Amino acid sequence: MQTVKTVPELRHAIRVWRLAGESIAFVPTMGNLHEGHLKLVTVARQKADKVVASIFINPTQFGVGEDFATYPRTELEDQDKLNAANTDLLFLPAVPEVYAEDANTVVTVTGLSELYCGASRPGHFNGVATVVCKLFNMVQPDIALFGLKDFQQLTVIRAMVRDLNIPVEIAGVETVREADGLAMSSRNSYLTAEERVTAPKLYEALCAARVAILSGNRSYAEIEQNAWLFLQKFGFQPDYFCVCRSQDLKKAEVDDSDLVLLAAAKLGKTRLIDNLCFSIGNR
Ligand code: PAF
């Protein structure tokens, strides 16, 4: 695996591949890689001739008082994992390589970015959309892969790509879970041993809500309320638990058939998010 730190080096490697007629899949990450990230690389391998991954802890998507300074930095281990997963090139830029000091341009996907995680983390999705747009311009991939775990992020990126006519296919890849159901996340390492035992209850709440809906319950407010109480009982501070339309994340109506259950809750100091996407036979 080749590792490059600057945009000119990245562009050079990409140009060589393009001249040879090769297609490129891109996996953007913030490092601290787990099985979920490696699955993105595995799927990327199946989709294109060359796989580019990036590790960039993007300061603009962290709010004041969030964990930018303490976000796990595990560059050497990450490089080994990407190498073992058969990544062709790692783009590992420093902050000034990505953001000019006097940069004035921000990409905002209005509406979608203010809901759910965007309501609790103002500006977060502007940071995500801006850096992903910039990375797409740097790498110019044919396809880019993102985890379904960050469902709202994926929806924001799909909207940005459509609205700005960015010529890249966006693929969502299934969430990888621990044996007890907890969605893999870099932030799981913040959980204490006791919280780690409780954490899968978030997925359990999502599964129970899905069972209720698949059994014909369409009282979505009641389902959300039950999930909220269940999570509180186990010591979570729920942020949101919503039955939404998977297409645009609007609140689901009884005749919507493609749904996503979106949930976020704090357990101690750790904010966990998860979701379940499924269809019901309404029509
Ligand atoms: O999901 C992530 O790791 C980040 O939000 C992303 C997409 C790499 C942008 O910084």
PDB file of C-alpha atoms and ligand atoms in Angstrom:
ATOM      1  CA  MET A   1       0.000   0.000   0.000  1.00  0.00           C
ATOM      2  CA  GLN A   2       1.221   3.417  -0.973  1.00  0.00           C
ATOM      3  CA  THR A   3       0.723   6.231   1.580  1.00  0.00           C
ATOM      4  CA  VAL A   4       0.610   9.858   0.449  1.00  0.00           C
ATOM      5  CA  LYS A   5       0.135  13.013   2.480  1.00  0.00           C
ATOM      6  CA  THR A   6      -0.332  15.729  -0.127  1.00  0.00           C
ATOM      7  CA  VAL A   7      -2.908  16.435  -2.819  1.00  0.00           C
ATOM      8  CA  PRO A   8      -0.313  16.609  -5.661  1.00  0.00           C
ATOM      9  CA  GLU A   9       1.026  13.147  -4.696  1.00  0.00           C
ATOM     10  CA  LEU A  10      -2.522  11.798  -4.521  1.00  0.00           C
ATOM     11  CA  ARG A  11      -3.414  13.298  -7.906  1.00  0.00           C
ATOM     12  CA  HIS A  12      -0.271  11.847  -9.466  1.00  0.00           C
ATOM     13  CA  ALA A  13      -1.109   8.299  -8.319  1.00  0.00           C
ATOM     14  CA  ILE A  14      -4.718   8.676  -9.481  1.00  0.00           C
ATOM     15  CA  ARG A  15      -3.619  10.049 -12.890  1.00  0.00           C
ATOM     16  CA  VAL A  16      -1.378   7.017 -13.479  1.00  0.00           C
ATOM     17  CA  TRP A  17      -4.292   4.661 -12.764  1.00  0.00           C
ATOM     18  CA  ARG A  18      -6.717   6.668 -14.864  1.00  0.00           C
ATOM     19  CA  LEU A  19      -4.302   6.576 -17.834  1.00  0.00           C
ATOM     20  CA  ALA A  20      -4.248   2.781 -17.475  1.00  0.00           C
ATOM     21  CA  GLY A  21      -8.065   2.813 -17.636  1.00  0.00           C
ATOM     22  CA  GLU A  22      -8.563   1.732 -14.037  1.00  0.00           C
ATOM     23  CA  SER A  23     -11.615   2.528 -11.922  1.00  0.00           C
ATOM     24  CA  ILE A  24     -11.354   3.855  -8.380  1.00  0.00           C
ATOM     25  CA  ALA A  25     -13.331   3.168  -5.216  1.00  0.00           C
ATOM     26  CA  PHE A  26     -12.921   5.473  -2.233  1.00  0.00           C
ATOM     27  CA  VAL A  27     -13.373   4.814   1.496  1.00  0.00           C
ATOM     28  CA  PRO A  28     -13.133   8.005   3.572  1.00  0.00           C
ATOM     29  CA  THR A  29     -12.510   7.470   7.313  1.00  0.00           C
ATOM     30  CA  MET A  30     -11.386   9.266  10.438  1.00  0.00           C
ATOM     31  CA  GLY A  31      -9.174   6.334  11.434  1.00  0.00           C
ATOM     32  CA  ASN A  32      -9.378   4.176  14.584  1.00  0.00           C
ATOM     33  CA  LEU A  33     -10.455   1.486  12.179  1.00  0.00           C
ATOM     34  CA  HIS A  34     -12.658  -1.460  13.130  1.00  0.00           C
ATOM     35  CA  GLU A  35     -14.349  -4.312  11.234  1.00  0.00           C
ATOM     36  CA  GLY A  36     -17.010  -1.897   9.923  1.00  0.00           C
ATOM     37  CA  HIS A  37     -14.382   0.177   8.101  1.00  0.00           C
ATOM     38  CA  LEU A  38     -12.637  -2.944   6.815  1.00  0.00           C
ATOM     39  CA  LYS A  39     -15.919  -4.180   5.379  1.00  0.00           C
ATOM     40  CA  LEU A  40     -16.116  -0.913   3.408  1.00  0.00           C
ATOM     41  CA  VAL A  41     -12.673  -1.714   1.995  1.00  0.00           C
ATOM     42  CA  THR A  42     -13.724  -5.298   1.175  1.00  0.00           C
ATOM     43  CA  VAL A  43     -16.812  -4.086  -0.694  1.00  0.00           C
ATOM     44  CA  ALA A  44     -14.733  -1.364  -2.387  1.00  0.00           C
ATOM     45  CA  ARG A  45     -12.351  -4.077  -3.663  1.00  0.00           C
ATOM     46  CA  GLN A  46     -15.274  -5.801  -5.367  1.00  0.00           C
ATOM     47  CA  LYS A  47     -16.462  -2.587  -7.015  1.00  0.00           C
ATOM     48  CA  ALA A  48     -13.365  -1.111  -8.648  1.00  0.00           C
ATOM     49  CA  ASP A  49      -9.825  -1.833  -9.823  1.00  0.00           C
ATOM     50  CA  LYS A  50      -8.146   0.362  -7.219  1.00  0.00           C
ATOM     51  CA  VAL A  51      -9.094   1.192  -3.631  1.00  0.00           C
ATOM     52  CA  VAL A  52      -8.183   4.518  -2.048  1.00  0.00           C
ATOM     53  CA  ALA A  53      -8.818   5.082   1.663  1.00  0.00           C
ATOM     54  CA  SER A  54      -8.336   8.305   3.593  1.00  0.00           C
ATOM     55  CA  ILE A  55      -7.717   8.914   7.261  1.00  0.00           C
ATOM     56  CA  PHE A  56      -8.471  12.480   8.253  1.00  0.00           C
ATOM     57  CA  ILE A  57      -9.892  13.514  11.625  1.00  0.00           C
ATOM     58  CA  ASN A  58     -11.902  16.387  10.295  1.00  0.00           C
ATOM     59  CA  PRO A  59     -11.924  19.284  12.781  1.00  0.00           C
ATOM     60  CA  THR A  60     -14.892  21.053  11.185  1.00  0.00           C
ATOM     61  CA  GLN A  61     -17.358  18.283  12.023  1.00  0.00           C
ATOM     62  CA  PHE A  62     -16.660  18.477  15.765  1.00  0.00           C
ATOM     63  CA  GLY A  63     -18.537  21.044  17.846  1.00  0.00           C
ATOM     64  CA  VAL A  64     -17.212  23.046  20.772  1.00  0.00           C
ATOM     65  CA  GLY A  65     -16.761  20.725  23.764  1.00  0.00           C
ATOM     66  CA  GLU A  66     -16.832  17.594  21.557  1.00  0.00           C
ATOM     67  CA  ASP A  67     -14.074  14.992  21.375  1.00  0.00           C
ATOM     68  CA  PHE A  68     -11.858  16.326  18.553  1.00  0.00           C
ATOM     69  CA  ALA A  69      -8.775  16.607  20.824  1.00  0.00           C
ATOM     70  CA  THR A  70      -9.285  13.172  22.369  1.00  0.00           C
ATOM     71  CA  TYR A  71     -10.566  11.299  19.277  1.00  0.00           C
ATOM     72  CA  PRO A  72      -8.479   8.076  19.134  1.00  0.00           C
ATOM     73  CA  ARG A  73      -5.471   8.526  16.863  1.00  0.00           C
ATOM     74  CA  THR A  74      -4.229   5.057  15.886  1.00  0.00           C
ATOM     75  CA  GLU A  75      -2.418   5.801  12.639  1.00  0.00           C
ATOM     76  CA  LEU A  76       0.132   2.955  12.684  1.00  0.00           C
ATOM     77  CA  GLU A  77      -2.391   0.233  13.540  1.00  0.00           C
ATOM     78  CA  ASP A  78      -4.787   1.692  10.959  1.00  0.00           C
ATOM     79  CA  GLN A  79      -2.114   1.575   8.260  1.00  0.00           C
ATOM     80  CA  ASP A  80      -1.436  -2.090   9.034  1.00  0.00           C
ATOM     81  CA  LYS A  81      -5.144  -2.921   8.862  1.00  0.00           C
ATOM     82  CA  LEU A  82      -5.646  -1.117   5.548  1.00  0.00           C
ATOM     83  CA  ASN A  83      -2.555  -2.788   4.132  1.00  0.00           C
ATOM     84  CA  ALA A  84      -3.809  -6.229   5.225  1.00  0.00           C
ATOM     85  CA  ALA A  85      -7.195  -5.450   3.642  1.00  0.00           C
ATOM     86  CA  ASN A  86      -5.465  -4.886   0.307  1.00  0.00           C
ATOM     87  CA  THR A  87      -5.936  -1.120   0.046  1.00  0.00           C
ATOM     88  CA  ASP A  88      -3.944   0.352  -2.834  1.00  0.00           C
ATOM     89  CA  LEU A  89      -3.441   3.869  -1.533  1.00  0.00           C
ATOM     90  CA  LEU A  90      -3.897   5.672   1.772  1.00  0.00           C
ATOM     91  CA  PHE A  91      -4.377   9.434   1.719  1.00  0.00           C
ATOM     92  CA  LEU A  92      -3.240  10.755   5.093  1.00  0.00           C
ATOM     93  CA  PRO A  93      -3.326  14.541   4.942  1.00  0.00           C
ATOM     94  CA  ALA A  94      -2.591  16.969   7.776  1.00  0.00           C
ATOM     95  CA  VAL A  95      -5.189  19.664   8.504  1.00  0.00           C
ATOM     96  CA  PRO A  96      -3.478  22.474   6.453  1.00  0.00           C
ATOM     97  CA  GLU A  97      -3.400  20.167   3.401  1.00  0.00           C
ATOM     98  CA  VAL A  98      -7.208  20.005   3.503  1.00  0.00           C
ATOM     99  CA  TYR A  99      -8.160  23.459   4.800  1.00  0.00           C
ATOM    100  CA  ALA A 100      -6.458  26.704   3.825  1.00  0.00           C
ATOM    101  CA  GLU A 101      -6.224  28.975   6.872  1.00  0.00           C
ATOM    102  CA  ASP A 102      -8.520  31.547   5.224  1.00  0.00           C
ATOM    103  CA  ALA A 103     -10.939  29.030   3.656  1.00  0.00           C
ATOM    104  CA  ASN A 104     -14.405  30.573   3.318  1.00  0.00           C
ATOM    105  CA  THR A 105     -16.455  27.889   1.609  1.00  0.00           C
ATOM    106  CA  VAL A 106     -18.840  25.596   3.445  1.00  0.00           C
ATOM    107  CA  VAL A 107     -21.155  23.005   1.894  1.00  0.00           C
ATOM    108  CA  THR A 108     -24.576  22.958   3.567  1.00  0.00           C
ATOM    109  CA  VAL A 109     -27.326  20.484   2.789  1.00  0.00           C
ATOM    110  CA  THR A 110     -30.142  22.524   4.281  1.00  0.00           C
ATOM    111  CA  GLY A 111     -33.036  20.885   6.106  1.00  0.00           C
ATOM    112  CA  LEU A 112     -31.625  17.387   6.413  1.00  0.00           C
ATOM    113  CA  SER A 113     -28.555  18.674   8.246  1.00  0.00           C
ATOM    114  CA  GLU A 114     -30.608  20.296  10.998  1.00  0.00           C
ATOM    115  CA  LEU A 115     -32.564  17.170  11.968  1.00  0.00           C
ATOM    116  CA  TYR A 116     -31.725  14.479  14.549  1.00  0.00           C
ATOM    117  CA  CYS A 117     -27.921  14.434  15.040  1.00  0.00           C
ATOM    118  CA  GLY A 118     -27.779  17.848  13.372  1.00  0.00           C
ATOM    119  CA  ALA A 119     -30.098  19.295  16.026  1.00  0.00           C
ATOM    120  CA  SER A 120     -27.865  18.054  18.861  1.00  0.00           C
ATOM    121  CA  ARG A 121     -24.628  18.767  17.027  1.00  0.00           C
ATOM    122  CA  PRO A 122     -25.134  22.099  15.214  1.00  0.00           C
ATOM    123  CA  GLY A 123     -22.794  22.473  12.232  1.00  0.00           C
ATOM    124  CA  HIS A 124     -21.742  18.805  12.315  1.00  0.00           C
ATOM    125  CA  PHE A 125     -23.167  17.924   8.898  1.00  0.00           C
ATOM    126  CA  ASN A 126     -21.769  21.116   7.328  1.00  0.00           C
ATOM    127  CA  GLY A 127     -18.353  19.865   8.406  1.00  0.00           C
ATOM    128  CA  VAL A 128     -19.071  16.388   7.014  1.00  0.00           C
ATOM    129  CA  ALA A 129     -20.503  17.643   3.696  1.00  0.00           C
ATOM    130  CA  THR A 130     -17.645  20.129   3.220  1.00  0.00           C
ATOM    131  CA  VAL A 131     -14.861  17.618   3.865  1.00  0.00           C
ATOM    132  CA  VAL A 132     -16.500  14.841   1.833  1.00  0.00           C
ATOM    133  CA  CYS A 133     -17.035  17.241  -1.081  1.00  0.00           C
ATOM    134  CA  LYS A 134     -13.373  18.290  -0.868  1.00  0.00           C
ATOM    135  CA  LEU A 135     -12.167  14.676  -0.630  1.00  0.00           C
ATOM    136  CA  PHE A 136     -14.299  13.782  -3.664  1.00  0.00           C
ATOM    137  CA  ASN A 137     -12.643  16.640  -5.578  1.00  0.00           C
ATOM    138  CA  MET A 138      -9.206  15.441  -4.509  1.00  0.00           C
ATOM    139  CA  VAL A 139      -9.692  11.720  -5.207  1.00  0.00           C
ATOM    140  CA  GLN A 140     -12.308  11.909  -8.001  1.00  0.00           C
ATOM    141  CA  PRO A 141     -13.469   8.336  -7.414  1.00  0.00           C
ATOM    142  CA  ASP A 142     -16.036   6.416  -9.461  1.00  0.00           C
ATOM    143  CA  ILE A 143     -17.672   5.097  -6.305  1.00  0.00           C
ATOM    144  CA  ALA A 144     -17.466   5.998  -2.612  1.00  0.00           C
ATOM    145  CA  LEU A 145     -18.522   3.745   0.252  1.00  0.00           C
ATOM    146  CA  PHE A 146     -20.091   4.749   3.556  1.00  0.00           C
ATOM    147  CA  GLY A 147     -21.473   2.724   6.457  1.00  0.00           C
ATOM    148  CA  LEU A 148     -25.239   2.477   6.859  1.00  0.00           C
ATOM    149  CA  LYS A 149     -24.630   2.912  10.600  1.00  0.00           C
ATOM    150  CA  ASP A 150     -24.381   6.673   9.999  1.00  0.00           C
ATOM    151  CA  PHE A 151     -27.647   6.673   8.089  1.00  0.00           C
ATOM    152  CA  GLN A 152     -28.248  10.421   8.343  1.00  0.00           C
ATOM    153  CA  GLN A 153     -24.687  11.130   7.176  1.00  0.00           C
ATOM    154  CA  LEU A 154     -25.231   8.837   4.190  1.00  0.00           C
ATOM    155  CA  THR A 155     -28.512  10.613   3.370  1.00  0.00           C
ATOM    156  CA  VAL A 156     -26.828  14.040   3.594  1.00  0.00           C
ATOM    157  CA  ILE A 157     -23.992  12.884   1.309  1.00  0.00           C
ATOM    158  CA  ARG A 158     -26.422  11.411  -1.233  1.00  0.00           C
ATOM    159  CA  ALA A 159     -28.333  14.724  -1.278  1.00  0.00           C
ATOM    160  CA  MET A 160     -25.112  16.725  -1.712  1.00  0.00           C
ATOM    161  CA  VAL A 161     -23.917  14.532  -4.592  1.00  0.00           C
ATOM    162  CA  ARG A 162     -27.289  14.855  -6.327  1.00  0.00           C
ATOM    163  CA  ASP A 163     -27.625  18.606  -5.749  1.00  0.00           C
ATOM    164  CA  LEU A 164     -24.053  19.445  -6.813  1.00  0.00           C
ATOM    165  CA  ASN A 165     -23.938  16.938  -9.695  1.00  0.00           C
ATOM    166  CA  ILE A 166     -20.818  15.317  -8.304  1.00  0.00           C
ATOM    167  CA  PRO A 167     -19.994  12.398 -10.636  1.00  0.00           C
ATOM    168  CA  VAL A 168     -19.626   9.678  -8.019  1.00  0.00           C
ATOM    169  CA  GLU A 169     -21.785   6.706  -7.111  1.00  0.00           C
ATOM    170  CA  ILE A 170     -22.558   6.476  -3.391  1.00  0.00           C
ATOM    171  CA  ALA A 171     -22.843   2.995  -1.887  1.00  0.00           C
ATOM    172  CA  GLY A 172     -24.139   2.267   1.612  1.00  0.00           C
ATOM    173  CA  VAL A 173     -22.616  -0.781   3.328  1.00  0.00           C
ATOM    174  CA  GLU A 174     -24.358  -2.832   6.016  1.00  0.00           C
ATOM    175  CA  THR A 175     -23.533  -2.090   9.666  1.00  0.00           C
ATOM    176  CA  VAL A 176     -21.121  -4.539  11.281  1.00  0.00           C
ATOM    177  CA  ARG A 177     -22.190  -5.549  14.790  1.00  0.00           C
ATOM    178  CA  GLU A 178     -20.514  -7.133  17.788  1.00  0.00           C
ATOM    179  CA  ALA A 179     -21.853 -10.596  18.757  1.00  0.00           C
ATOM    180  CA  ASP A 180     -24.286  -8.955  21.209  1.00  0.00           C
ATOM    181  CA  GLY A 181     -25.693  -6.582  18.569  1.00  0.00           C
ATOM    182  CA  LEU A 182     -23.823  -3.381  19.412  1.00  0.00           C
ATOM    183  CA  ALA A 183     -23.003  -1.526  16.203  1.00  0.00           C
ATOM    184  CA  MET A 184     -19.243  -1.187  15.776  1.00  0.00           C
ATOM    185  CA  SER A 185     -18.084   2.372  16.265  1.00  0.00           C
ATOM    186  CA  SER A 186     -14.810   4.096  17.032  1.00  0.00           C
ATOM    187  CA  ARG A 187     -16.530   5.722  20.014  1.00  0.00           C
ATOM    188  CA  ASN A 188     -17.382   2.354  21.659  1.00  0.00           C
ATOM    189  CA  SER A 189     -13.890   2.508  23.169  1.00  0.00           C
ATOM    190  CA  TYR A 190     -15.148   5.350  25.403  1.00  0.00           C
ATOM    191  CA  LEU A 191     -17.602   3.000  27.182  1.00  0.00           C
ATOM    192  CA  THR A 192     -16.743   1.749  30.676  1.00  0.00           C
ATOM    193  CA  ALA A 193     -16.907  -2.047  31.211  1.00  0.00           C
ATOM    194  CA  GLU A 194     -20.321  -1.644  32.847  1.00  0.00           C
ATOM    195  CA  GLU A 195     -21.671   0.612  30.070  1.00  0.00           C
ATOM    196  CA  ARG A 196     -20.376  -1.824  27.450  1.00  0.00           C
ATOM    197  CA  VAL A 197     -22.686  -4.495  28.918  1.00  0.00           C
ATOM    198  CA  THR A 198     -25.690  -2.136  28.678  1.00  0.00           C
ATOM    199  CA  ALA A 199     -24.861  -0.600  25.281  1.00  0.00           C
ATOM    200  CA  PRO A 200     -26.533  -3.342  23.117  1.00  0.00           C
ATOM    201  CA  LYS A 201     -29.881  -2.305  24.647  1.00  0.00           C
ATOM    202  CA  LEU A 202     -29.966   0.456  22.013  1.00  0.00           C
ATOM    203  CA  TYR A 203     -30.068  -2.171  19.255  1.00  0.00           C
ATOM    204  CA  GLU A 204     -32.553  -4.182  21.331  1.00  0.00           C
ATOM    205  CA  ALA A 205     -34.869  -1.121  21.451  1.00  0.00           C
ATOM    206  CA  LEU A 206     -34.609  -0.765  17.665  1.00  0.00           C
ATOM    207  CA  CYS A 207     -35.348  -4.468  17.127  1.00  0.00           C
ATOM    208  CA  ALA A 208     -38.384  -4.316  19.439  1.00  0.00           C
ATOM    209  CA  ALA A 209     -39.734  -1.294  17.551  1.00  0.00           C
ATOM    210  CA  ARG A 210     -39.225  -3.093  14.231  1.00  0.00           C
ATOM    211  CA  VAL A 211     -41.078  -6.173  15.549  1.00  0.00           C
ATOM    212  CA  ALA A 212     -43.974  -3.940  16.670  1.00  0.00           C
ATOM    213  CA  ILE A 213     -44.206  -2.278  13.251  1.00  0.00           C
ATOM    214  CA  LEU A 214     -43.885  -5.547  11.328  1.00  0.00           C
ATOM    215  CA  SER A 215     -46.661  -6.968  13.519  1.00  0.00           C
ATOM    216  CA  GLY A 216     -48.958  -4.208  12.282  1.00  0.00           C
ATOM    217  CA  ASN A 217     -48.635  -1.517  14.946  1.00  0.00           C
ATOM    218  CA  ARG A 218     -48.779   1.883  13.214  1.00  0.00           C
ATOM    219  CA  SER A 219     -48.928   3.993  16.393  1.00  0.00           C
ATOM    220  CA  TYR A 220     -45.485   5.385  15.750  1.00  0.00           C
ATOM    221  CA  ALA A 221     -45.615   7.959  18.554  1.00  0.00           C
ATOM    222  CA  GLU A 222     -46.391   5.175  21.017  1.00  0.00           C
ATOM    223  CA  ILE A 223     -43.586   2.969  19.639  1.00  0.00           C
ATOM    224  CA  GLU A 224     -41.140   5.870  19.983  1.00  0.00           C
ATOM    225  CA  GLN A 225     -42.344   6.563  23.535  1.00  0.00           C
ATOM    226  CA  ASN A 226     -41.942   2.877  24.541  1.00  0.00           C
ATOM    227  CA  ALA A 227     -38.400   2.805  23.165  1.00  0.00           C
ATOM    228  CA  TRP A 228     -37.591   6.043  25.002  1.00  0.00           C
ATOM    229  CA  LEU A 229     -38.819   4.610  28.340  1.00  0.00           C
ATOM    230  CA  PHE A 230     -36.983   1.313  27.732  1.00  0.00           C
ATOM    231  CA  LEU A 231     -33.713   3.162  27.139  1.00  0.00           C
ATOM    232  CA  GLN A 232     -34.175   5.401  30.182  1.00  0.00           C
ATOM    233  CA  LYS A 233     -34.828   2.311  32.311  1.00  0.00           C
ATOM    234  CA  PHE A 234     -31.350   1.053  31.394  1.00  0.00           C
ATOM    235  CA  GLY A 235     -29.659   4.360  32.200  1.00  0.00           C
ATOM    236  CA  PHE A 236     -29.483   5.901  28.699  1.00  0.00           C
ATOM    237  CA  GLN A 237     -30.300   9.553  28.104  1.00  0.00           C
ATOM    238  CA  PRO A 238     -32.127   9.292  24.793  1.00  0.00           C
ATOM    239  CA  ASP A 239     -31.540  12.099  22.305  1.00  0.00           C
ATOM    240  CA  TYR A 240     -34.004  10.914  19.651  1.00  0.00           C
ATOM    241  CA  PHE A 241     -35.794   7.722  18.670  1.00  0.00           C
ATOM    242  CA  CYS A 242     -37.822   8.245  15.510  1.00  0.00           C
ATOM    243  CA  VAL A 243     -39.763   6.203  12.984  1.00  0.00           C
ATOM    244  CA  CYS A 244     -38.821   7.886   9.692  1.00  0.00           C
ATOM    245  CA  ARG A 245     -39.129   7.475   5.943  1.00  0.00           C
ATOM    246  CA  SER A 246     -35.832   6.062   4.706  1.00  0.00           C
ATOM    247  CA  GLN A 247     -35.895   8.229   1.563  1.00  0.00           C
ATOM    248  CA  ASP A 248     -35.832  11.688   3.173  1.00  0.00           C
ATOM    249  CA  LEU A 249     -35.835  11.037   6.946  1.00  0.00           C
ATOM    250  CA  LYS A 250     -39.185  12.791   7.370  1.00  0.00           C
ATOM    251  CA  LYS A 251     -41.426  11.417  10.118  1.00  0.00           C
ATOM    252  CA  ALA A 252     -43.149   8.299   8.787  1.00  0.00           C
ATOM    253  CA  GLU A 253     -46.876   8.346   8.080  1.00  0.00           C
ATOM    254  CA  VAL A 254     -48.982   5.186   8.356  1.00  0.00           C
ATOM    255  CA  ASP A 255     -48.954   4.558   4.596  1.00  0.00           C
ATOM    256  CA  ASP A 256     -45.161   4.880   4.161  1.00  0.00           C
ATOM    257  CA  SER A 257     -43.559   1.529   3.409  1.00  0.00           C
ATOM    258  CA  ASP A 258     -39.784   2.169   3.360  1.00  0.00           C
ATOM    259  CA  LEU A 259     -38.808   3.001   6.898  1.00  0.00           C
ATOM    260  CA  VAL A 260     -35.754   3.669   8.998  1.00  0.00           C
ATOM    261  CA  LEU A 261     -35.725   3.753  12.784  1.00  0.00           C
ATOM    262  CA  LEU A 262     -33.170   6.341  13.854  1.00  0.00           C
ATOM    263  CA  ALA A 263     -31.843   6.420  17.400  1.00  0.00           C
ATOM    264  CA  ALA A 264     -29.229   8.283  19.422  1.00  0.00           C
ATOM    265  CA  ALA A 265     -28.693   8.116  23.154  1.00  0.00           C
ATOM    266  CA  LYS A 266     -25.999   8.959  25.654  1.00  0.00           C
ATOM    267  CA  LEU A 267     -24.716   6.260  27.949  1.00  0.00           C
ATOM    268  CA  GLY A 268     -22.543   7.954  30.544  1.00  0.00           C
ATOM    269  CA  LYS A 269     -20.308  10.252  28.499  1.00  0.00           C
ATOM    270  CA  THR A 270     -20.612   8.257  25.261  1.00  0.00           C
ATOM    271  CA  ARG A 271     -23.107   9.204  22.561  1.00  0.00           C
ATOM    272  CA  LEU A 272     -24.237   6.098  20.668  1.00  0.00           C
ATOM    273  CA  ILE A 273     -26.178   6.120  17.415  1.00  0.00           C
ATOM    274  CA  ASP A 274     -27.772   3.248  15.544  1.00  0.00           C
ATOM    275  CA  ASN A 275     -30.614   2.574  13.113  1.00  0.00           C
ATOM    276  CA  LEU A 276     -32.627  -0.123  11.387  1.00  0.00           C
ATOM    277  CA  CYS A 277     -33.831   0.184   7.828  1.00  0.00           C
ATOM    278  CA  PHE A 278     -36.649  -2.049   6.534  1.00  0.00           C
ATOM    279  CA  SER A 279     -39.770  -2.165   4.385  1.00  0.00           C
ATOM    280  CA  ILE A 280     -43.340  -3.028   5.268  1.00  0.00           C
ATOM    281  CA  GLY A 281     -45.876  -4.353   2.806  1.00  0.00           C
ATOM    282  CA  ASN A 282     -48.347  -1.462   2.803  1.00  0.00           C
ATOM    283  CA  ARG A 283     -49.250  -1.511  -0.831  1.00  0.00           C
TER     284      ARG A 283
HETATM  285  O1  PAF B   1     -17.974   8.774   8.945  1.00  0.00           O
HETATM  286  C1  PAF B   1     -16.852   9.297   9.084  1.00  0.00           C
HETATM  287  O2  PAF B   1     -15.875   8.677   9.514  1.00  0.00           O
HETATM  288  C2  PAF B   1     -16.675  10.770   8.750  1.00  0.00           C
HETATM  289  O3  PAF B   1     -17.819  11.493   9.071  1.00  0.00           O
HETATM  290  C3  PAF B   1     -16.259  10.993   7.284  1.00  0.00           C
HETATM  291  C4  PAF B   1     -17.318  10.527   6.318  1.00  0.00           C
HETATM  292  C5  PAF B   1     -14.960  10.266   7.006  1.00  0.00           C
HETATM  293  C6  PAF B   1     -16.037  12.486   7.045  1.00  0.00           C
HETATM  294  O4  PAF B   1     -15.069  13.016   7.876  1.00  0.00           O
END
